[in-house]
Amino acid sequence: MPAVKLYVGNLNYRTTEDKLKELFAQYGEVNSANILQGRGFGFVEMANPEGAGEAKAKLNGTEFDGRRIIVNDARPRTERQGFERRERKDFGRF
């Protein structure tokens, strides 16, 4: 079975990856837990879809480490649009 990655938002900035992993381990095997420090969110990779679905259903909107967390399926990264590097033009400045 393929692993499932979950997005976890609205994390307390003091939450550790170990605490996050422990929270999700109640619902099945956790392959990894990563928090983007200073951003207030992270990702948890669960070993199977059943555990991930149960974790998402039971943990979304619950309080963890003093904050009401958001748990959703992680979306794949997409190319940023509208941020193409434009050629700089010389406007006659010396």
mmCIF file of C-alpha atoms in Angstrom:
data_model
loop_
_atom_site.group_PDB
_atom_site.id
_atom_site.type_symbol
_atom_site.label_atom_id
_atom_site.label_comp_id
_atom_site.label_asym_id
_atom_site.label_seq_id
_atom_site.Cartn_x
_atom_site.Cartn_y
_atom_site.Cartn_z
ATOM 1 C CA MET A 1 0.000 0.000 0.000
ATOM 2 C CA PRO A 2 1.246 3.481 -0.787
ATOM 3 C CA ALA A 3 2.130 5.884 1.999
ATOM 4 C CA VAL A 4 -0.101 8.937 2.471
ATOM 5 C CA LYS A 5 1.202 12.422 3.243
ATOM 6 C CA LEU A 6 -0.946 14.728 5.369
ATOM 7 C CA TYR A 7 -0.685 18.488 5.783
ATOM 8 C CA VAL A 8 -0.899 19.684 9.394
ATOM 9 C CA GLY A 9 -1.522 23.404 9.814
ATOM 10 C CA ASN A 10 -1.856 25.948 12.626
ATOM 11 C CA LEU A 11 0.855 24.244 14.695
ATOM 12 C CA ASN A 12 2.283 25.856 17.790
ATOM 13 C CA TYR A 13 5.771 27.151 16.945
ATOM 14 C CA ARG A 14 7.141 25.153 19.893
ATOM 15 C CA THR A 15 5.669 21.830 18.691
ATOM 16 C CA THR A 16 8.374 19.262 17.976
ATOM 17 C CA GLU A 17 8.441 16.639 15.248
ATOM 18 C CA ASP A 18 8.536 13.929 17.925
ATOM 19 C CA LYS A 19 5.340 15.242 19.551
ATOM 20 C CA LEU A 20 3.625 15.419 16.162
ATOM 21 C CA LYS A 21 4.710 11.874 15.291
ATOM 22 C CA GLU A 22 3.448 10.619 18.666
ATOM 23 C CA LEU A 23 0.045 12.251 18.084
ATOM 24 C CA PHE A 24 -0.439 10.599 14.688
ATOM 25 C CA ALA A 25 0.967 7.219 15.811
ATOM 26 C CA GLN A 26 -2.319 6.605 17.654
ATOM 27 C CA TYR A 27 -3.856 5.947 14.228
ATOM 28 C CA GLY A 28 -1.163 3.835 12.595
ATOM 29 C CA GLU A 29 2.460 3.662 11.599
ATOM 30 C CA VAL A 30 4.071 7.042 10.952
ATOM 31 C CA ASN A 31 6.899 7.023 8.410
ATOM 32 C CA SER A 32 7.933 10.618 9.064
ATOM 33 C CA ALA A 33 6.894 13.923 10.603
ATOM 34 C CA ASN A 34 8.410 17.190 9.385
ATOM 35 C CA ILE A 35 7.694 20.687 10.674
ATOM 36 C CA LEU A 36 8.743 23.783 8.771
ATOM 37 C CA GLN A 37 10.183 25.772 11.655
ATOM 38 C CA GLY A 38 8.767 29.249 12.041
ATOM 39 C CA ARG A 39 5.992 28.566 9.511
ATOM 40 C CA GLY A 40 3.400 26.910 11.774
ATOM 41 C CA PHE A 41 2.777 23.884 9.591
ATOM 42 C CA GLY A 42 4.248 20.539 8.689
ATOM 43 C CA PHE A 43 3.674 17.161 7.074
ATOM 44 C CA VAL A 44 3.110 13.685 8.425
ATOM 45 C CA GLU A 45 3.578 10.632 6.235
ATOM 46 C CA MET A 46 1.454 7.681 7.324
ATOM 47 C CA ALA A 47 2.294 4.128 6.219
ATOM 48 C CA ASN A 48 -1.233 3.279 5.053
ATOM 49 C CA PRO A 49 -4.334 5.082 3.765
ATOM 50 C CA GLU A 50 -6.656 3.698 6.467
ATOM 51 C CA GLY A 51 -4.584 5.142 9.307
ATOM 52 C CA ALA A 52 -4.193 8.437 7.459
ATOM 53 C CA GLY A 53 -7.942 8.692 6.874
ATOM 54 C CA GLU A 54 -8.719 7.987 10.512
ATOM 55 C CA ALA A 55 -6.093 10.477 11.711
ATOM 56 C CA LYS A 56 -7.466 13.161 9.388
ATOM 57 C CA ALA A 57 -11.062 12.540 10.503
ATOM 58 C CA LYS A 58 -10.292 12.483 14.226
ATOM 59 C CA LEU A 59 -7.576 15.142 14.488
ATOM 60 C CA ASN A 60 -8.767 17.886 12.117
ATOM 61 C CA GLY A 61 -10.070 20.771 14.230
ATOM 62 C CA THR A 62 -8.847 19.333 17.534
ATOM 63 C CA GLU A 63 -6.637 21.144 20.001
ATOM 64 C CA PHE A 64 -2.992 20.105 20.091
ATOM 65 C CA ASP A 65 -0.238 21.914 21.961
ATOM 66 C CA GLY A 66 -2.576 24.846 22.652
ATOM 67 C CA ARG A 67 -3.688 25.366 19.033
ATOM 68 C CA ARG A 68 -6.631 24.071 16.981
ATOM 69 C CA ILE A 69 -4.892 22.140 14.202
ATOM 70 C CA ILE A 70 -5.918 21.631 10.580
ATOM 71 C CA VAL A 71 -5.314 18.206 9.019
ATOM 72 C CA ASN A 72 -5.795 17.678 5.265
ATOM 73 C CA ASP A 73 -4.343 15.615 2.465
ATOM 74 C CA ALA A 74 -1.071 17.173 1.348
ATOM 75 C CA ARG A 75 -1.188 18.634 -2.148
ATOM 76 C CA PRO A 76 1.707 18.124 -4.525
ATOM 77 C CA ARG A 77 3.869 21.140 -5.215
ATOM 78 C CA THR A 78 3.034 22.954 -8.410
ATOM 79 C CA GLU A 79 5.115 25.293 -10.470
ATOM 80 C CA ARG A 80 4.597 28.892 -9.461
ATOM 81 C CA GLN A 81 2.881 30.791 -12.204
ATOM 82 C CA GLY A 82 3.267 34.470 -12.862
ATOM 83 C CA PHE A 83 6.730 34.643 -11.329
ATOM 84 C CA GLU A 84 8.752 34.137 -14.465
ATOM 85 C CA ARG A 85 12.047 35.911 -14.426
ATOM 86 C CA ARG A 86 11.814 38.817 -16.789
ATOM 87 C CA GLU A 87 14.708 40.278 -18.660
ATOM 88 C CA ARG A 88 15.863 43.538 -17.140
ATOM 89 C CA LYS A 89 15.697 46.449 -19.488
ATOM 90 C CA ASP A 90 18.135 49.299 -19.505
ATOM 91 C CA PHE A 91 16.153 52.528 -19.237
ATOM 92 C CA GLY A 92 19.111 54.762 -20.007
ATOM 93 C CA ARG A 93 20.294 55.059 -16.421
ATOM 94 C CA PHE A 94 24.015 55.557 -15.966
#
